[in-house]
PDB file of C-alpha atoms in Angstrom:
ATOM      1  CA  UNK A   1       0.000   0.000   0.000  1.00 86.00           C
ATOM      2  CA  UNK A   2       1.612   3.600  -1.123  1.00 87.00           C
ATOM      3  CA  UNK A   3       0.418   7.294  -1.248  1.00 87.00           C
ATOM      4  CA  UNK A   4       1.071   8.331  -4.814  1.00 84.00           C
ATOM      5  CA  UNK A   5       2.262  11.837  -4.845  1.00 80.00           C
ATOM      6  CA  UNK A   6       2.951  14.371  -7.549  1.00 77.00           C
ATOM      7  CA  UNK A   7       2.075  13.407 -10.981  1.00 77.00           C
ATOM      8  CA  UNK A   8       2.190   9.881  -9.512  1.00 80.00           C
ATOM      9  CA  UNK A   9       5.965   9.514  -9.167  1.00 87.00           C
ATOM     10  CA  UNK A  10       6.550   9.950  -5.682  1.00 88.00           C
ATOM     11  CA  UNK A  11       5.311   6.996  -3.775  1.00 92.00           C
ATOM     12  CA  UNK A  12       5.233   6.755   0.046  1.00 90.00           C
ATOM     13  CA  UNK A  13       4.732   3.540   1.628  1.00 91.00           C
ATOM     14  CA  UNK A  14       1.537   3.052   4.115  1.00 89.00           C
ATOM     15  CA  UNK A  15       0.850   0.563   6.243  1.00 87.00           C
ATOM     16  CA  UNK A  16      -0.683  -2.709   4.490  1.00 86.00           C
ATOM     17  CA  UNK A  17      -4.596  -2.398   3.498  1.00 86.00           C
ATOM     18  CA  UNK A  18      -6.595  -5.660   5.359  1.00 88.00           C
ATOM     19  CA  UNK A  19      -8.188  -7.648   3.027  1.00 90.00           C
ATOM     20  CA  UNK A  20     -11.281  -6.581   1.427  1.00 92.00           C
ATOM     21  CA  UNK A  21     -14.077  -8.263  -0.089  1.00 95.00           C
ATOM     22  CA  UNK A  22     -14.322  -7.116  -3.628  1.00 96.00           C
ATOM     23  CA  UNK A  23     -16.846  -7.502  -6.225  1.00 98.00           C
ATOM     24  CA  UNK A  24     -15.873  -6.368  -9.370  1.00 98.00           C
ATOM     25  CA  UNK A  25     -18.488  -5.592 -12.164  1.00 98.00           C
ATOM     26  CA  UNK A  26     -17.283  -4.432 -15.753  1.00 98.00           C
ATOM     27  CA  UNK A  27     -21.095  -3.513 -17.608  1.00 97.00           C
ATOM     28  CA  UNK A  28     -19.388  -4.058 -21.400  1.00 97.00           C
ATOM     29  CA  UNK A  29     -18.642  -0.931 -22.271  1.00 97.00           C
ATOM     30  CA  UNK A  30     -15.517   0.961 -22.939  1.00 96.00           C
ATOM     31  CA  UNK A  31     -15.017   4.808 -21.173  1.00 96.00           C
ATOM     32  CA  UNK A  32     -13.054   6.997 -22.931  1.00 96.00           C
ATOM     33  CA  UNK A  33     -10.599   8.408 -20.307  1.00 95.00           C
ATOM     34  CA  UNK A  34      -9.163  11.627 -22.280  1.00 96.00           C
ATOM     35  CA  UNK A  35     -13.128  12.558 -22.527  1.00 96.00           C
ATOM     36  CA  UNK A  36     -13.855  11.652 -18.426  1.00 95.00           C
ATOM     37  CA  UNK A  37     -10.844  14.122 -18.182  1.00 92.00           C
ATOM     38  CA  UNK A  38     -12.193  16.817 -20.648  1.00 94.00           C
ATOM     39  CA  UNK A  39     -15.604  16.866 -18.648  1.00 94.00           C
ATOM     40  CA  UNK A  40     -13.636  16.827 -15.135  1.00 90.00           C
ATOM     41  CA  UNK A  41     -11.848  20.055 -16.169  1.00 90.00           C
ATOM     42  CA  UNK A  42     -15.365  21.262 -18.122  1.00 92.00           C
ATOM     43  CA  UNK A  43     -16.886  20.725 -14.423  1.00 88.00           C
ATOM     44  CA  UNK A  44     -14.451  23.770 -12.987  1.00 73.00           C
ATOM     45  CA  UNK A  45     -12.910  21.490 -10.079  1.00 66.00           C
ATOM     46  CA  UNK A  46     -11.353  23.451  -7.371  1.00 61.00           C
ATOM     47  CA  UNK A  47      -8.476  21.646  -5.795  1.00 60.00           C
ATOM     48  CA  UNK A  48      -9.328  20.439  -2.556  1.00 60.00           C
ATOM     49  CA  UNK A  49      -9.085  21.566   0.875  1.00 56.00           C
ATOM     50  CA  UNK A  50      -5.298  21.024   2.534  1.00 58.00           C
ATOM     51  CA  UNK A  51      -5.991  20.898   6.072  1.00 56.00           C
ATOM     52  CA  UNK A  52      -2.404  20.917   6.703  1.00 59.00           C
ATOM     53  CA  UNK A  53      -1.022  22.017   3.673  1.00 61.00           C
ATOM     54  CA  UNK A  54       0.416  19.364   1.719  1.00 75.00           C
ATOM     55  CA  UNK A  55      -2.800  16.839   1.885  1.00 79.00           C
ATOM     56  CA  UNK A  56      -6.074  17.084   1.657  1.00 82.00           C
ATOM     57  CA  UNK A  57      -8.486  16.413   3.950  1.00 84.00           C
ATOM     58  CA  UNK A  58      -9.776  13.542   2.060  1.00 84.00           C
ATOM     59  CA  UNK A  59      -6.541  12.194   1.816  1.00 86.00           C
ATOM     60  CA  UNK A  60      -5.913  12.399   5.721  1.00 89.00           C
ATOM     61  CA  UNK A  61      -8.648  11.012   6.389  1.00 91.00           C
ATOM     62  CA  UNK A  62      -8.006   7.636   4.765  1.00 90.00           C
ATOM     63  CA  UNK A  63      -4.960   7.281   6.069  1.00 91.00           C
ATOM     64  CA  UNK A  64      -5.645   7.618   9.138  1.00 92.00           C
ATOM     65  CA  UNK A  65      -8.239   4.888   8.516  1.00 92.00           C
ATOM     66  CA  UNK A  66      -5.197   2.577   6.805  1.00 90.00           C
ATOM     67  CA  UNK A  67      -3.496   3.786   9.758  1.00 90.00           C
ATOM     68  CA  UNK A  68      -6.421   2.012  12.227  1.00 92.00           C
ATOM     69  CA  UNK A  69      -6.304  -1.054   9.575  1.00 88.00           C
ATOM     70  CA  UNK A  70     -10.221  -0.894  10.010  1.00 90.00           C
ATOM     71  CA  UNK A  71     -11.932  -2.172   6.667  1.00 88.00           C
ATOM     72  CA  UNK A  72     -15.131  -0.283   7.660  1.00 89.00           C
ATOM     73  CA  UNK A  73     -13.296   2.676   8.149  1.00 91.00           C
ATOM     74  CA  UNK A  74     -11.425   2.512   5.089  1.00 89.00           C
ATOM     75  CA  UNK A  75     -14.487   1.197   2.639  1.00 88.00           C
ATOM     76  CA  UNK A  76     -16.374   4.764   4.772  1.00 89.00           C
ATOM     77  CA  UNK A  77     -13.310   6.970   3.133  1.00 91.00           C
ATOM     78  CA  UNK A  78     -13.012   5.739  -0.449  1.00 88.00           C
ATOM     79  CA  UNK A  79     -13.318   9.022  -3.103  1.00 86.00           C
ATOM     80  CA  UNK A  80     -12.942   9.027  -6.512  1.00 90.00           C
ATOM     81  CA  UNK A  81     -12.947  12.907  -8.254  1.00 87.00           C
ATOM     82  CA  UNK A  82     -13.643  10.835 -11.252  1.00 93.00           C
ATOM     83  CA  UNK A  83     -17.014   9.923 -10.889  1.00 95.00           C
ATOM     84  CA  UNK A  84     -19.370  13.267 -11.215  1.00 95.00           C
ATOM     85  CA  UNK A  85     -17.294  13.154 -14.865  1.00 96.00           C
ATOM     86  CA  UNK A  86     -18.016   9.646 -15.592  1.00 97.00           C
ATOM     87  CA  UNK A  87     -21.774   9.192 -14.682  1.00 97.00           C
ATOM     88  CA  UNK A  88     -22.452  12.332 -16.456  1.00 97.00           C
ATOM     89  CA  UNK A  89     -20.848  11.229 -19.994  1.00 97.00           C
ATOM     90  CA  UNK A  90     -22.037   7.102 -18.941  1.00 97.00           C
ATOM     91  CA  UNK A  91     -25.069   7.520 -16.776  1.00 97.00           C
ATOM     92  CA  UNK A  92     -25.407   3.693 -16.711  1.00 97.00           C
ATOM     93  CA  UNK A  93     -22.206   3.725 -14.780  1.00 98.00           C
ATOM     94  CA  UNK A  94     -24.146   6.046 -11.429  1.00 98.00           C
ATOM     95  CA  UNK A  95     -26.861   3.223 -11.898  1.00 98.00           C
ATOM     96  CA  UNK A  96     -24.184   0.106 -11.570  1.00 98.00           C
ATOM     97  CA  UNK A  97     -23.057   1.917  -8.804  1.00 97.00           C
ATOM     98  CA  UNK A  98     -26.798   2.589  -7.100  1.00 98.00           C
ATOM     99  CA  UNK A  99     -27.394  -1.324  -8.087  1.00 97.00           C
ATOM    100  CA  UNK A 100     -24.183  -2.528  -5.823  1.00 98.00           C
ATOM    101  CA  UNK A 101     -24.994  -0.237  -2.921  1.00 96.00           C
ATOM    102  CA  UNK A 102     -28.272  -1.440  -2.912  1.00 97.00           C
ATOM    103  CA  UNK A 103     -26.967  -4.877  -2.343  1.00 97.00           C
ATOM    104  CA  UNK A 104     -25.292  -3.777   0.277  1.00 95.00           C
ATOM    105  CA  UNK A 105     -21.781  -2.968  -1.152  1.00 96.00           C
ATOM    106  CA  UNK A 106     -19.441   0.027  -0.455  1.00 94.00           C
ATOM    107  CA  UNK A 107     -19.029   1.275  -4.250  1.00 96.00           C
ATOM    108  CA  UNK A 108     -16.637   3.332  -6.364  1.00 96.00           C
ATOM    109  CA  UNK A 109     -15.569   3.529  -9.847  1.00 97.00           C
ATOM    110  CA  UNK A 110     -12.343   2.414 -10.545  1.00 96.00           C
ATOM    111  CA  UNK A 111     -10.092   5.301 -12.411  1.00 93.00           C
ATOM    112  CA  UNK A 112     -12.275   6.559 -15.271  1.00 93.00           C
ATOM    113  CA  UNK A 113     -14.352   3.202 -15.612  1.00 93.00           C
ATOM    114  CA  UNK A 114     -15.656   1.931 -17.072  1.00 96.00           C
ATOM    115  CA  UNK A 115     -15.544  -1.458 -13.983  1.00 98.00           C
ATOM    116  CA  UNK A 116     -17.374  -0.438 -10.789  1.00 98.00           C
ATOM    117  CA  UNK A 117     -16.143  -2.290  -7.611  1.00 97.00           C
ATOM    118  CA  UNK A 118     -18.259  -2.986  -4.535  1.00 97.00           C
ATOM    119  CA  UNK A 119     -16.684  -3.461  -1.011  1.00 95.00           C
ATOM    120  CA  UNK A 120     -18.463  -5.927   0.911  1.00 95.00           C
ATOM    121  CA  UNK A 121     -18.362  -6.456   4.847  1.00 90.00           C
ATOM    122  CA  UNK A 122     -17.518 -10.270   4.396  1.00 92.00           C
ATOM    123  CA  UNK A 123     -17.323 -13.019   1.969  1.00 94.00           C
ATOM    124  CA  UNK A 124     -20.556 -14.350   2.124  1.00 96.00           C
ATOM    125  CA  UNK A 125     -21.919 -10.736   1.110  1.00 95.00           C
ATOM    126  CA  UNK A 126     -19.590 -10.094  -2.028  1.00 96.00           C
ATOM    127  CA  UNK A 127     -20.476 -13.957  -2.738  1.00 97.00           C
ATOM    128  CA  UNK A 128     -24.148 -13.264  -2.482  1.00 97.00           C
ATOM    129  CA  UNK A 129     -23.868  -9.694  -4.612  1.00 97.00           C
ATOM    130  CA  UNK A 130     -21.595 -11.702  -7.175  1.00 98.00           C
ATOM    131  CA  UNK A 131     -24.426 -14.091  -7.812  1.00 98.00           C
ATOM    132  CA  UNK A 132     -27.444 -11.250  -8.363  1.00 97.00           C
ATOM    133  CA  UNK A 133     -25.446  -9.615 -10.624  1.00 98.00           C
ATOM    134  CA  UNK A 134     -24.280 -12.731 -12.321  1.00 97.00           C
ATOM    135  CA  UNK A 135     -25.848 -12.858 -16.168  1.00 96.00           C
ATOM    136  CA  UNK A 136     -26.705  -9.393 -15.848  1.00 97.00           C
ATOM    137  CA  UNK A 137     -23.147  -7.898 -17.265  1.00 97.00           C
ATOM    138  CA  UNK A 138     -20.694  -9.452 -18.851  1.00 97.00           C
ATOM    139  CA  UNK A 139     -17.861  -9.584 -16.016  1.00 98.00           C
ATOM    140  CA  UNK A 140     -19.010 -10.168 -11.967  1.00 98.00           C
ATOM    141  CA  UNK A 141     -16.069 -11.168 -10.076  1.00 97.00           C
ATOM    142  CA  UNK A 142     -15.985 -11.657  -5.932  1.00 97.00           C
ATOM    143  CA  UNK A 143     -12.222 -11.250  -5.046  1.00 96.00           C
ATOM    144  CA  UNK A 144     -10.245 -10.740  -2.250  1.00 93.00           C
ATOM    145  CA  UNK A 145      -8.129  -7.908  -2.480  1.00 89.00           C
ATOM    146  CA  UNK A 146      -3.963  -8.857  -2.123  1.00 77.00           C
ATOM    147  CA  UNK A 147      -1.102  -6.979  -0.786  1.00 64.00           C
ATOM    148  CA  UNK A 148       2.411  -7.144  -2.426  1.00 54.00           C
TER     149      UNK A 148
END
């Protein structure tokens, strides 16, 4: 687990994530990243708050939650900046992500999409989210996530 600072080439080791129960559902579509981008910047995005000047308070926040090595905390904390971007260009991606949290599921989109992952409190959970979803898109997984 790292902080990726800069333009993504400073990376500062964090304490190890705990596993997490992943489900990870790809709807069959490709996103086109340069255009999630092009809307992002469209949208006027202010750069966050820095509480203490070099993160934000987003940022803090979750790692102080990899910090506790509390899953709940952590799943509580996830942001992406991406999203507002990509549901308004791909507004079936905001309903894959409705459809996981109404299983019960954490959800975020992961980079620009077009996959949306859940985050789900146990096994059995992502298992049972895995199977409603199952025939529905083209790619449900249920994972556990690894650290390296």
């Amino acid at each position: 687990t790292a902080l990726a600072c800069g333009i993504g080439e400073d990376l500062q080791p964090q304490p190890p994530c705990p596993e997490l129960r992943l489900v990870l559902v790809n709807p069959g579509f490709a996103v086109n990243t340069a255009s999630v981008y092009a809307q992002y910047d469209l949208n006027n995005n202010a750069p966050e708050d820095r509480a203490d000047g070099k993160y934000s308070v987003a940022t803090q926040s979750m790692l102080q939650a990899l910090q506790s090595g509390d899953p709940t905390q952590i799943r509580e904390r996830l942001f992406n900046a991406l999203e507002p971007p990509a549901f308004q260009l791909f507004p079936p991606l905001a309903a894959l992500k409705q459809e996981l949290t109404a299983l019960g599921l954490s959800a975020l989109l992961c980079g620009s999409g077009a996959t949306v992952m859940g985050i789900a409190a146990d096994k059995k959970r992502a298992a049972i989210a895995a199977d409603k979803l199952q025939g529905k898109y083209p790619f449900v997984r249920a994972v556990t996530s690894q650290n390296f």
